[in-house]
mmCIF file with all atom_site columns, C-alpha atoms in Angstrom:
data_model
loop_
_atom_site.group_PDB
_atom_site.id
_atom_site.type_symbol
_atom_site.label_atom_id
_atom_site.label_alt_id
_atom_site.label_comp_id
_atom_site.label_asym_id
_atom_site.label_entity_id
_atom_site.label_seq_id
_atom_site.pdbx_PDB_ins_code
_atom_site.Cartn_x
_atom_site.Cartn_y
_atom_site.Cartn_z
_atom_site.occupancy
_atom_site.B_iso_or_equiv
_atom_site.pdbx_formal_charge
_atom_site.auth_seq_id
_atom_site.auth_comp_id
_atom_site.auth_asym_id
_atom_site.auth_atom_id
_atom_site.pdbx_PDB_model_num
ATOM 1   C CA . UNK A 1 1   ? 42.952  -27.368 -8.427  1.00 0.00 ? 1   UNK A CA 1
ATOM 2   C CA . UNK A 1 2   ? 39.631  -28.064 -6.517  1.00 0.00 ? 2   UNK A CA 1
ATOM 3   C CA . UNK A 1 3   ? 36.954  -26.878 -7.291  1.00 0.00 ? 3   UNK A CA 1
ATOM 4   C CA . UNK A 1 4   ? 37.634  -26.713 -11.308 1.00 0.00 ? 4   UNK A CA 1
ATOM 5   C CA . UNK A 1 5   ? 37.720  -23.401 -12.640 1.00 0.00 ? 5   UNK A CA 1
ATOM 6   C CA . UNK A 1 6   ? 34.245  -22.410 -14.369 1.00 0.00 ? 6   UNK A CA 1
ATOM 7   C CA . UNK A 1 7   ? 34.119  -22.475 -18.173 1.00 0.00 ? 7   UNK A CA 1
ATOM 8   C CA . UNK A 1 8   ? 33.597  -18.968 -19.542 1.00 0.00 ? 8   UNK A CA 1
ATOM 9   C CA . UNK A 1 9   ? 29.976  -18.328 -20.743 1.00 0.00 ? 9   UNK A CA 1
ATOM 10  C CA . UNK A 1 10  ? 29.934  -18.685 -24.541 1.00 0.00 ? 10  UNK A CA 1
ATOM 11  C CA . UNK A 1 11  ? 26.984  -16.239 -24.827 1.00 0.00 ? 11  UNK A CA 1
ATOM 12  C CA . UNK A 1 12  ? 27.174  -13.523 -22.206 1.00 0.00 ? 12  UNK A CA 1
ATOM 13  C CA . UNK A 1 13  ? 24.392  -10.891 -21.839 1.00 0.00 ? 13  UNK A CA 1
ATOM 14  C CA . UNK A 1 14  ? 24.929  -7.380  -23.255 1.00 0.00 ? 14  UNK A CA 1
ATOM 15  C CA . UNK A 1 15  ? 25.448  -4.964  -20.822 1.00 0.00 ? 15  UNK A CA 1
ATOM 16  C CA . UNK A 1 16  ? 22.110  -2.982  -19.790 1.00 0.00 ? 16  UNK A CA 1
ATOM 17  C CA . UNK A 1 17  ? 19.808  -6.190  -20.228 1.00 0.00 ? 17  UNK A CA 1
ATOM 18  C CA . UNK A 1 18  ? 18.478  -7.392  -16.990 1.00 0.00 ? 18  UNK A CA 1
ATOM 19  C CA . UNK A 1 19  ? 16.236  -10.600 -17.406 1.00 0.00 ? 19  UNK A CA 1
ATOM 20  C CA . UNK A 1 20  ? 15.775  -13.342 -14.787 1.00 0.00 ? 20  UNK A CA 1
ATOM 21  C CA . UNK A 1 21  ? 17.925  -16.102 -15.317 1.00 0.00 ? 21  UNK A CA 1
ATOM 22  C CA . UNK A 1 22  ? 16.659  -19.428 -16.466 1.00 0.00 ? 22  UNK A CA 1
ATOM 23  C CA . UNK A 1 23  ? 18.155  -21.121 -13.402 1.00 0.00 ? 23  UNK A CA 1
ATOM 24  C CA . UNK A 1 24  ? 16.272  -18.806 -11.060 1.00 0.00 ? 24  UNK A CA 1
ATOM 25  C CA . UNK A 1 25  ? 12.442  -19.117 -12.406 1.00 0.00 ? 25  UNK A CA 1
ATOM 26  C CA . UNK A 1 26  ? 11.220  -17.465 -9.065  1.00 0.00 ? 26  UNK A CA 1
ATOM 27  C CA . UNK A 1 27  ? 12.356  -14.323 -10.137 1.00 0.00 ? 27  UNK A CA 1
ATOM 28  C CA . UNK A 1 28  ? 9.952   -14.096 -12.768 1.00 0.00 ? 28  UNK A CA 1
ATOM 29  C CA . UNK A 1 29  ? 7.077   -13.990 -9.961  1.00 0.00 ? 29  UNK A CA 1
ATOM 30  C CA . UNK A 1 30  ? 8.646   -10.970 -8.831  1.00 0.00 ? 30  UNK A CA 1
ATOM 31  C CA . UNK A 1 31  ? 8.319   -8.915  -12.001 1.00 0.00 ? 31  UNK A CA 1
ATOM 32  C CA . UNK A 1 32  ? 4.847   -7.706  -11.421 1.00 0.00 ? 32  UNK A CA 1
ATOM 33  C CA . UNK A 1 33  ? 6.305   -6.653  -7.672  1.00 0.00 ? 33  UNK A CA 1
ATOM 34  C CA . UNK A 1 34  ? 8.844   -4.500  -9.284  1.00 0.00 ? 34  UNK A CA 1
ATOM 35  C CA . UNK A 1 35  ? 6.178   -2.822  -11.421 1.00 0.00 ? 35  UNK A CA 1
ATOM 36  C CA . UNK A 1 36  ? 4.082   -2.116  -8.694  1.00 0.00 ? 36  UNK A CA 1
ATOM 37  C CA . UNK A 1 37  ? 6.846   -0.641  -6.618  1.00 0.00 ? 37  UNK A CA 1
ATOM 38  C CA . UNK A 1 38  ? 7.500   2.016   -9.256  1.00 0.00 ? 38  UNK A CA 1
ATOM 39  C CA . UNK A 1 39  ? 3.685   2.898   -9.204  1.00 0.00 ? 39  UNK A CA 1
ATOM 40  C CA . UNK A 1 40  ? 2.578   5.955   -6.978  1.00 0.00 ? 40  UNK A CA 1
ATOM 41  C CA . UNK A 1 41  ? 1.071   3.385   -4.773  1.00 0.00 ? 41  UNK A CA 1
ATOM 42  C CA . UNK A 1 42  ? 3.832   1.262   -4.411  1.00 0.00 ? 42  UNK A CA 1
ATOM 43  C CA . UNK A 1 43  ? 5.912   4.276   -3.431  1.00 0.00 ? 43  UNK A CA 1
ATOM 44  C CA . UNK A 1 44  ? 3.412   5.509   -0.869  1.00 0.00 ? 44  UNK A CA 1
ATOM 45  C CA . UNK A 1 45  ? 3.232   2.148   0.771   1.00 0.00 ? 45  UNK A CA 1
ATOM 46  C CA . UNK A 1 46  ? 7.255   1.922   0.830   1.00 0.00 ? 46  UNK A CA 1
ATOM 47  C CA . UNK A 1 47  ? 7.294   5.491   2.552   1.00 0.00 ? 47  UNK A CA 1
ATOM 48  C CA . UNK A 1 48  ? 4.572   4.433   4.890   1.00 0.00 ? 48  UNK A CA 1
ATOM 49  C CA . UNK A 1 49  ? 6.537   1.385   5.797   1.00 0.00 ? 49  UNK A CA 1
ATOM 50  C CA . UNK A 1 50  ? 9.769   3.200   6.154   1.00 0.00 ? 50  UNK A CA 1
ATOM 51  C CA . UNK A 1 51  ? 8.337   6.104   8.140   1.00 0.00 ? 51  UNK A CA 1
ATOM 52  C CA . UNK A 1 52  ? 6.670   3.610   10.445  1.00 0.00 ? 52  UNK A CA 1
ATOM 53  C CA . UNK A 1 53  ? 9.692   1.554   11.065  1.00 0.00 ? 53  UNK A CA 1
ATOM 54  C CA . UNK A 1 54  ? 11.634  5.032   11.902  1.00 0.00 ? 54  UNK A CA 1
ATOM 55  C CA . UNK A 1 55  ? 9.143   6.278   14.137  1.00 0.00 ? 55  UNK A CA 1
ATOM 56  C CA . UNK A 1 56  ? 9.251   2.920   15.741  1.00 0.00 ? 56  UNK A CA 1
ATOM 57  C CA . UNK A 1 57  ? 12.835  3.046   16.221  1.00 0.00 ? 57  UNK A CA 1
ATOM 58  C CA . UNK A 1 58  ? 12.733  6.386   17.700  1.00 0.00 ? 58  UNK A CA 1
ATOM 59  C CA . UNK A 1 59  ? 10.366  5.733   20.254  1.00 0.00 ? 59  UNK A CA 1
ATOM 60  C CA . UNK A 1 60  ? 12.203  2.759   21.221  1.00 0.00 ? 60  UNK A CA 1
ATOM 61  C CA . UNK A 1 61  ? 15.143  4.997   22.144  1.00 0.00 ? 61  UNK A CA 1
ATOM 62  C CA . UNK A 1 62  ? 13.095  7.796   23.730  1.00 0.00 ? 62  UNK A CA 1
ATOM 63  C CA . UNK A 1 63  ? 11.299  8.354   26.999  1.00 0.00 ? 63  UNK A CA 1
ATOM 64  C CA . UNK A 1 64  ? 8.021   8.118   25.249  1.00 0.00 ? 64  UNK A CA 1
ATOM 65  C CA . UNK A 1 65  ? 8.305   4.312   24.626  1.00 0.00 ? 65  UNK A CA 1
ATOM 66  C CA . UNK A 1 66  ? 4.387   4.209   25.667  1.00 0.00 ? 66  UNK A CA 1
ATOM 67  C CA . UNK A 1 67  ? 3.761   4.947   22.099  1.00 0.00 ? 67  UNK A CA 1
ATOM 68  C CA . UNK A 1 68  ? 5.952   2.550   20.236  1.00 0.00 ? 68  UNK A CA 1
ATOM 69  C CA . UNK A 1 69  ? 2.952   0.072   19.643  1.00 0.00 ? 69  UNK A CA 1
ATOM 70  C CA . UNK A 1 70  ? 1.212   2.246   17.088  1.00 0.00 ? 70  UNK A CA 1
ATOM 71  C CA . UNK A 1 71  ? 4.325   2.715   14.718  1.00 0.00 ? 71  UNK A CA 1
ATOM 72  C CA . UNK A 1 72  ? 4.823   -1.049  15.018  1.00 0.00 ? 72  UNK A CA 1
ATOM 73  C CA . UNK A 1 73  ? 1.366   -2.103  14.202  1.00 0.00 ? 73  UNK A CA 1
ATOM 74  C CA . UNK A 1 74  ? 1.297   0.572   11.468  1.00 0.00 ? 74  UNK A CA 1
ATOM 75  C CA . UNK A 1 75  ? 4.832   -1.025  10.236  1.00 0.00 ? 75  UNK A CA 1
ATOM 76  C CA . UNK A 1 76  ? 3.505   -4.392  10.086  1.00 0.00 ? 76  UNK A CA 1
ATOM 77  C CA . UNK A 1 77  ? 0.119   -3.563  8.362   1.00 0.00 ? 77  UNK A CA 1
ATOM 78  C CA . UNK A 1 78  ? 1.923   -1.246  5.797   1.00 0.00 ? 78  UNK A CA 1
ATOM 79  C CA . UNK A 1 79  ? 4.171   -4.333  5.247   1.00 0.00 ? 79  UNK A CA 1
ATOM 80  C CA . UNK A 1 80  ? 1.488   -6.578  4.696   1.00 0.00 ? 80  UNK A CA 1
ATOM 81  C CA . UNK A 1 81  ? -0.528  -4.257  2.229   1.00 0.00 ? 81  UNK A CA 1
ATOM 82  C CA . UNK A 1 82  ? 2.900   -3.558  0.349   1.00 0.00 ? 82  UNK A CA 1
ATOM 83  C CA . UNK A 1 83  ? 3.477   -7.594  0.000   1.00 0.00 ? 83  UNK A CA 1
ATOM 84  C CA . UNK A 1 84  ? -0.263  -8.098  -0.941  1.00 0.00 ? 84  UNK A CA 1
ATOM 85  C CA . UNK A 1 85  ? -0.344  -5.310  -3.657  1.00 0.00 ? 85  UNK A CA 1
ATOM 86  C CA . UNK A 1 86  ? 2.911   -6.373  -4.811  1.00 0.00 ? 86  UNK A CA 1
ATOM 87  C CA . UNK A 1 87  ? 1.987   -9.885  -5.272  1.00 0.00 ? 87  UNK A CA 1
ATOM 88  C CA . UNK A 1 88  ? -1.481  -8.968  -6.464  1.00 0.00 ? 88  UNK A CA 1
ATOM 89  C CA . UNK A 1 89  ? -2.892  -10.875 -3.895  1.00 0.00 ? 89  UNK A CA 1
ATOM 90  C CA . UNK A 1 90  ? -6.075  -8.520  -4.010  1.00 0.00 ? 90  UNK A CA 1
ATOM 91  C CA . UNK A 1 91  ? -6.907  -9.769  -7.485  1.00 0.00 ? 91  UNK A CA 1
ATOM 92  C CA . UNK A 1 92  ? -6.775  -13.284 -6.098  1.00 0.00 ? 92  UNK A CA 1
ATOM 93  C CA . UNK A 1 93  ? -8.677  -13.160 -2.787  1.00 0.00 ? 93  UNK A CA 1
ATOM 94  C CA . UNK A 1 94  ? -11.750 -11.250 -4.292  1.00 0.00 ? 94  UNK A CA 1
ATOM 95  C CA . UNK A 1 95  ? -13.854 -11.911 -0.921  1.00 0.00 ? 95  UNK A CA 1
ATOM 96  C CA . UNK A 1 96  ? -11.845 -8.991  0.998   1.00 0.00 ? 96  UNK A CA 1
ATOM 97  C CA . UNK A 1 97  ? -12.702 -5.729  0.338   1.00 0.00 ? 97  UNK A CA 1
ATOM 98  C CA . UNK A 1 98  ? -9.142  -4.569  -0.285  1.00 0.00 ? 98  UNK A CA 1
ATOM 99  C CA . UNK A 1 99  ? -9.911  -0.708  -1.102  1.00 0.00 ? 99  UNK A CA 1
ATOM 100 C CA . UNK A 1 100 ? -11.949 -0.416  1.950   1.00 0.00 ? 100 UNK A CA 1
ATOM 101 C CA . UNK A 1 101 ? -9.489  -2.065  4.277   1.00 0.00 ? 101 UNK A CA 1
ATOM 102 C CA . UNK A 1 102 ? -6.588  -0.112  2.965   1.00 0.00 ? 102 UNK A CA 1
ATOM 103 C CA . UNK A 1 103 ? -8.571  3.185   3.400   1.00 0.00 ? 103 UNK A CA 1
ATOM 104 C CA . UNK A 1 104 ? -9.567  2.492   7.036   1.00 0.00 ? 104 UNK A CA 1
ATOM 105 C CA . UNK A 1 105 ? -5.895  1.552   7.760   1.00 0.00 ? 105 UNK A CA 1
ATOM 106 C CA . UNK A 1 106 ? -4.836  5.077   6.167   1.00 0.00 ? 106 UNK A CA 1
ATOM 107 C CA . UNK A 1 107 ? -7.203  6.977   7.853   1.00 0.00 ? 107 UNK A CA 1
ATOM 108 C CA . UNK A 1 108 ? -6.746  5.499   11.434  1.00 0.00 ? 108 UNK A CA 1
ATOM 109 C CA . UNK A 1 109 ? -2.875  5.842   10.884  1.00 0.00 ? 109 UNK A CA 1
ATOM 110 C CA . UNK A 1 110 ? -2.979  9.336   9.975   1.00 0.00 ? 110 UNK A CA 1
ATOM 111 C CA . UNK A 1 111 ? -5.089  10.193  12.990  1.00 0.00 ? 111 UNK A CA 1
ATOM 112 C CA . UNK A 1 112 ? -3.082  8.202   15.389  1.00 0.00 ? 112 UNK A CA 1
ATOM 113 C CA . UNK A 1 113 ? 0.176   9.443   13.974  1.00 0.00 ? 113 UNK A CA 1
ATOM 114 C CA . UNK A 1 114 ? -1.131  13.007  14.370  1.00 0.00 ? 114 UNK A CA 1
ATOM 115 C CA . UNK A 1 115 ? -2.237  12.527  17.981  1.00 0.00 ? 115 UNK A CA 1
ATOM 116 C CA . UNK A 1 116 ? 0.911   10.800  19.193  1.00 0.00 ? 116 UNK A CA 1
ATOM 117 C CA . UNK A 1 117 ? 3.113   13.243  17.211  1.00 0.00 ? 117 UNK A CA 1
ATOM 118 C CA . UNK A 1 118 ? 1.568   16.113  18.917  1.00 0.00 ? 118 UNK A CA 1
ATOM 119 C CA . UNK A 1 119 ? 1.871   14.596  22.412  1.00 0.00 ? 119 UNK A CA 1
ATOM 120 C CA . UNK A 1 120 ? 5.612   13.468  21.672  1.00 0.00 ? 120 UNK A CA 1
ATOM 121 C CA . UNK A 1 121 ? 6.666   17.007  20.813  1.00 0.00 ? 121 UNK A CA 1
ATOM 122 C CA . UNK A 1 122 ? 4.743   18.785  23.396  1.00 0.00 ? 122 UNK A CA 1
ATOM 123 C CA . UNK A 1 123 ? 5.188   16.605  26.481  1.00 0.00 ? 123 UNK A CA 1
ATOM 124 C CA . UNK A 1 124 ? 8.519   14.882  26.278  1.00 0.00 ? 124 UNK A CA 1
ATOM 125 C CA . UNK A 1 125 ? 11.761  16.779  26.413  1.00 0.00 ? 125 UNK A CA 1
ATOM 126 C CA . UNK A 1 126 ? 14.232  14.280  24.664  1.00 0.00 ? 126 UNK A CA 1
ATOM 127 C CA . UNK A 1 127 ? 15.382  14.291  21.240  1.00 0.00 ? 127 UNK A CA 1
ATOM 128 C CA . UNK A 1 128 ? 14.184  10.921  20.196  1.00 0.00 ? 128 UNK A CA 1
ATOM 129 C CA . UNK A 1 129 ? 10.695  11.777  21.209  1.00 0.00 ? 129 UNK A CA 1
ATOM 130 C CA . UNK A 1 130 ? 10.898  15.041  19.229  1.00 0.00 ? 130 UNK A CA 1
ATOM 131 C CA . UNK A 1 131 ? 12.316  13.149  16.065  1.00 0.00 ? 131 UNK A CA 1
ATOM 132 C CA . UNK A 1 132 ? 9.554   10.753  16.608  1.00 0.00 ? 132 UNK A CA 1
ATOM 133 C CA . UNK A 1 133 ? 7.115   13.330  16.711  1.00 0.00 ? 133 UNK A CA 1
ATOM 134 C CA . UNK A 1 134 ? 8.465   15.128  13.614  1.00 0.00 ? 134 UNK A CA 1
ATOM 135 C CA . UNK A 1 135 ? 8.758   11.893  11.514  1.00 0.00 ? 135 UNK A CA 1
ATOM 136 C CA . UNK A 1 136 ? 4.925   11.155  12.933  1.00 0.00 ? 136 UNK A CA 1
ATOM 137 C CA . UNK A 1 137 ? 4.038   14.473  11.239  1.00 0.00 ? 137 UNK A CA 1
ATOM 138 C CA . UNK A 1 138 ? 5.540   13.399  7.927   1.00 0.00 ? 138 UNK A CA 1
ATOM 139 C CA . UNK A 1 139 ? 4.078   9.988   8.219   1.00 0.00 ? 139 UNK A CA 1
ATOM 140 C CA . UNK A 1 140 ? 0.532   11.880  8.758   1.00 0.00 ? 140 UNK A CA 1
ATOM 141 C CA . UNK A 1 141 ? 0.801   13.751  5.458   1.00 0.00 ? 141 UNK A CA 1
ATOM 142 C CA . UNK A 1 142 ? 1.845   10.403  3.614   1.00 0.00 ? 142 UNK A CA 1
ATOM 143 C CA . UNK A 1 143 ? -1.063  8.495   4.892   1.00 0.00 ? 143 UNK A CA 1
ATOM 144 C CA . UNK A 1 144 ? -3.456  11.266  4.407   1.00 0.00 ? 144 UNK A CA 1
ATOM 145 C CA . UNK A 1 145 ? -2.546  11.443  0.787   1.00 0.00 ? 145 UNK A CA 1
ATOM 146 C CA . UNK A 1 146 ? -2.716  7.730   0.400   1.00 0.00 ? 146 UNK A CA 1
ATOM 147 C CA . UNK A 1 147 ? -6.505  7.946   1.855   1.00 0.00 ? 147 UNK A CA 1
ATOM 148 C CA . UNK A 1 148 ? -7.221  10.581  -0.307  1.00 0.00 ? 148 UNK A CA 1
ATOM 149 C CA . UNK A 1 149 ? -6.169  8.590   -3.317  1.00 0.00 ? 149 UNK A CA 1
ATOM 150 C CA . UNK A 1 150 ? -7.942  5.814   -2.143  1.00 0.00 ? 150 UNK A CA 1
ATOM 151 C CA . UNK A 1 151 ? -10.854 7.621   -1.573  1.00 0.00 ? 151 UNK A CA 1
ATOM 152 C CA . UNK A 1 152 ? -10.952 9.184   -4.960  1.00 0.00 ? 152 UNK A CA 1
ATOM 153 C CA . UNK A 1 153 ? -10.634 5.644   -6.696  1.00 0.00 ? 153 UNK A CA 1
ATOM 154 C CA . UNK A 1 154 ? -13.553 4.281   -4.313  1.00 0.00 ? 154 UNK A CA 1
ATOM 155 C CA . UNK A 1 155 ? -15.642 7.216   -5.609  1.00 0.00 ? 155 UNK A CA 1
ATOM 156 C CA . UNK A 1 156 ? -15.021 6.607   -9.206  1.00 0.00 ? 156 UNK A CA 1
ATOM 157 C CA . UNK A 1 157 ? -15.600 3.122   -8.775  1.00 0.00 ? 157 UNK A CA 1
ATOM 158 C CA . UNK A 1 158 ? -19.163 3.512   -6.927  1.00 0.00 ? 158 UNK A CA 1
ATOM 159 C CA . UNK A 1 159 ? -20.180 6.160   -9.447  1.00 0.00 ? 159 UNK A CA 1
ATOM 160 C CA . UNK A 1 160 ? -19.386 3.821   -12.504 1.00 0.00 ? 160 UNK A CA 1
ATOM 161 C CA . UNK A 1 161 ? -21.355 1.058   -10.467 1.00 0.00 ? 161 UNK A CA 1
ATOM 162 C CA . UNK A 1 162 ? -24.112 3.321   -9.542  1.00 0.00 ? 162 UNK A CA 1
ATOM 163 C CA . UNK A 1 163 ? -24.444 4.604   -13.261 1.00 0.00 ? 163 UNK A CA 1
ATOM 164 C CA . UNK A 1 164 ? -24.670 0.857   -14.482 1.00 0.00 ? 164 UNK A CA 1
ATOM 165 C CA . UNK A 1 165 ? -27.316 0.124   -11.884 1.00 0.00 ? 165 UNK A CA 1
ATOM 166 C CA . UNK A 1 166 ? -29.427 2.815   -13.011 1.00 0.00 ? 166 UNK A CA 1
ATOM 167 C CA . UNK A 1 167 ? -29.356 2.071   -16.732 1.00 0.00 ? 167 UNK A CA 1
ATOM 168 C CA . UNK A 1 168 ? -30.073 -1.742  -15.900 1.00 0.00 ? 168 UNK A CA 1
ATOM 169 C CA . UNK A 1 169 ? -33.247 -0.483  -13.775 1.00 0.00 ? 169 UNK A CA 1
ATOM 170 C CA . UNK A 1 170 ? -34.200 1.990   -16.418 1.00 0.00 ? 170 UNK A CA 1
ATOM 171 C CA . UNK A 1 171 ? -34.256 -0.783  -19.138 1.00 0.00 ? 171 UNK A CA 1
ATOM 172 C CA . UNK A 1 172 ? -36.069 -3.054  -16.627 1.00 0.00 ? 172 UNK A CA 1
ATOM 173 C CA . UNK A 1 173 ? -38.741 -0.330  -16.154 1.00 0.00 ? 173 UNK A CA 1
ATOM 174 C CA . UNK A 1 174 ? -39.161 0.329   -19.697 1.00 0.00 ? 174 UNK A CA 1
ATOM 175 C CA . UNK A 1 175 ? -39.778 -3.521  -20.267 1.00 0.00 ? 175 UNK A CA 1
ATOM 176 C CA . UNK A 1 176 ? -42.300 -3.514  -17.457 1.00 0.00 ? 176 UNK A CA 1
ATOM 177 C CA . UNK A 1 177 ? -44.361 -0.630  -18.533 1.00 0.00 ? 177 UNK A CA 1
ATOM 178 C CA . UNK A 1 178 ? -47.562 -0.837  -20.588 1.00 0.00 ? 178 UNK A CA 1
ATOM 179 C CA . UNK A 1 179 ? -46.782 1.211   -23.755 1.00 0.00 ? 179 UNK A CA 1
ATOM 180 C CA . UNK A 1 180 ? -50.107 0.982   -25.522 1.00 0.00 ? 180 UNK A CA 1
ATOM 181 C CA . UNK A 1 181 ? -50.180 4.333   -27.091 1.00 0.00 ? 181 UNK A CA 1
ATOM 182 C CA . UNK A 1 182 ? -51.997 3.120   -29.988 1.00 0.00 ? 182 UNK A CA 1
#
């Protein structure tokens, strides 16, 4: 008999434990990705990616095919940001301003989806255009929630940085001042 029957595993893993196999060390690199995908930001990026793909497919099947470029670009950008955030590339590449790029991506996507969804629902009579418009409104809401959360994070960061800058400026001013009060 070829191939020979595999020998039974002498120490099988108990049910419910899922650890990456030693034979597949690359799976250990995906563990941070799993934790990210369970976070709110990860879920928002997954929703943005999925909605953008669904809207793209709807526009391909509709008579409003002039609008299919925007969902395709948003799908690719959301996929890139999903990959970058899941693999923690934003921590490795410090030269890029990741929060600002993500904020601008979300703001422009929300505005573009809102505009093309209104046009698709109002101007084109076929069902695929209407479906793309409805999904576009959902995508507008998801992107708006994402840019609101990003804006709050950036505002908190800037407030912390500004207060740290003020304390160092106050210390420098106290050191430079003439304090001859004798």
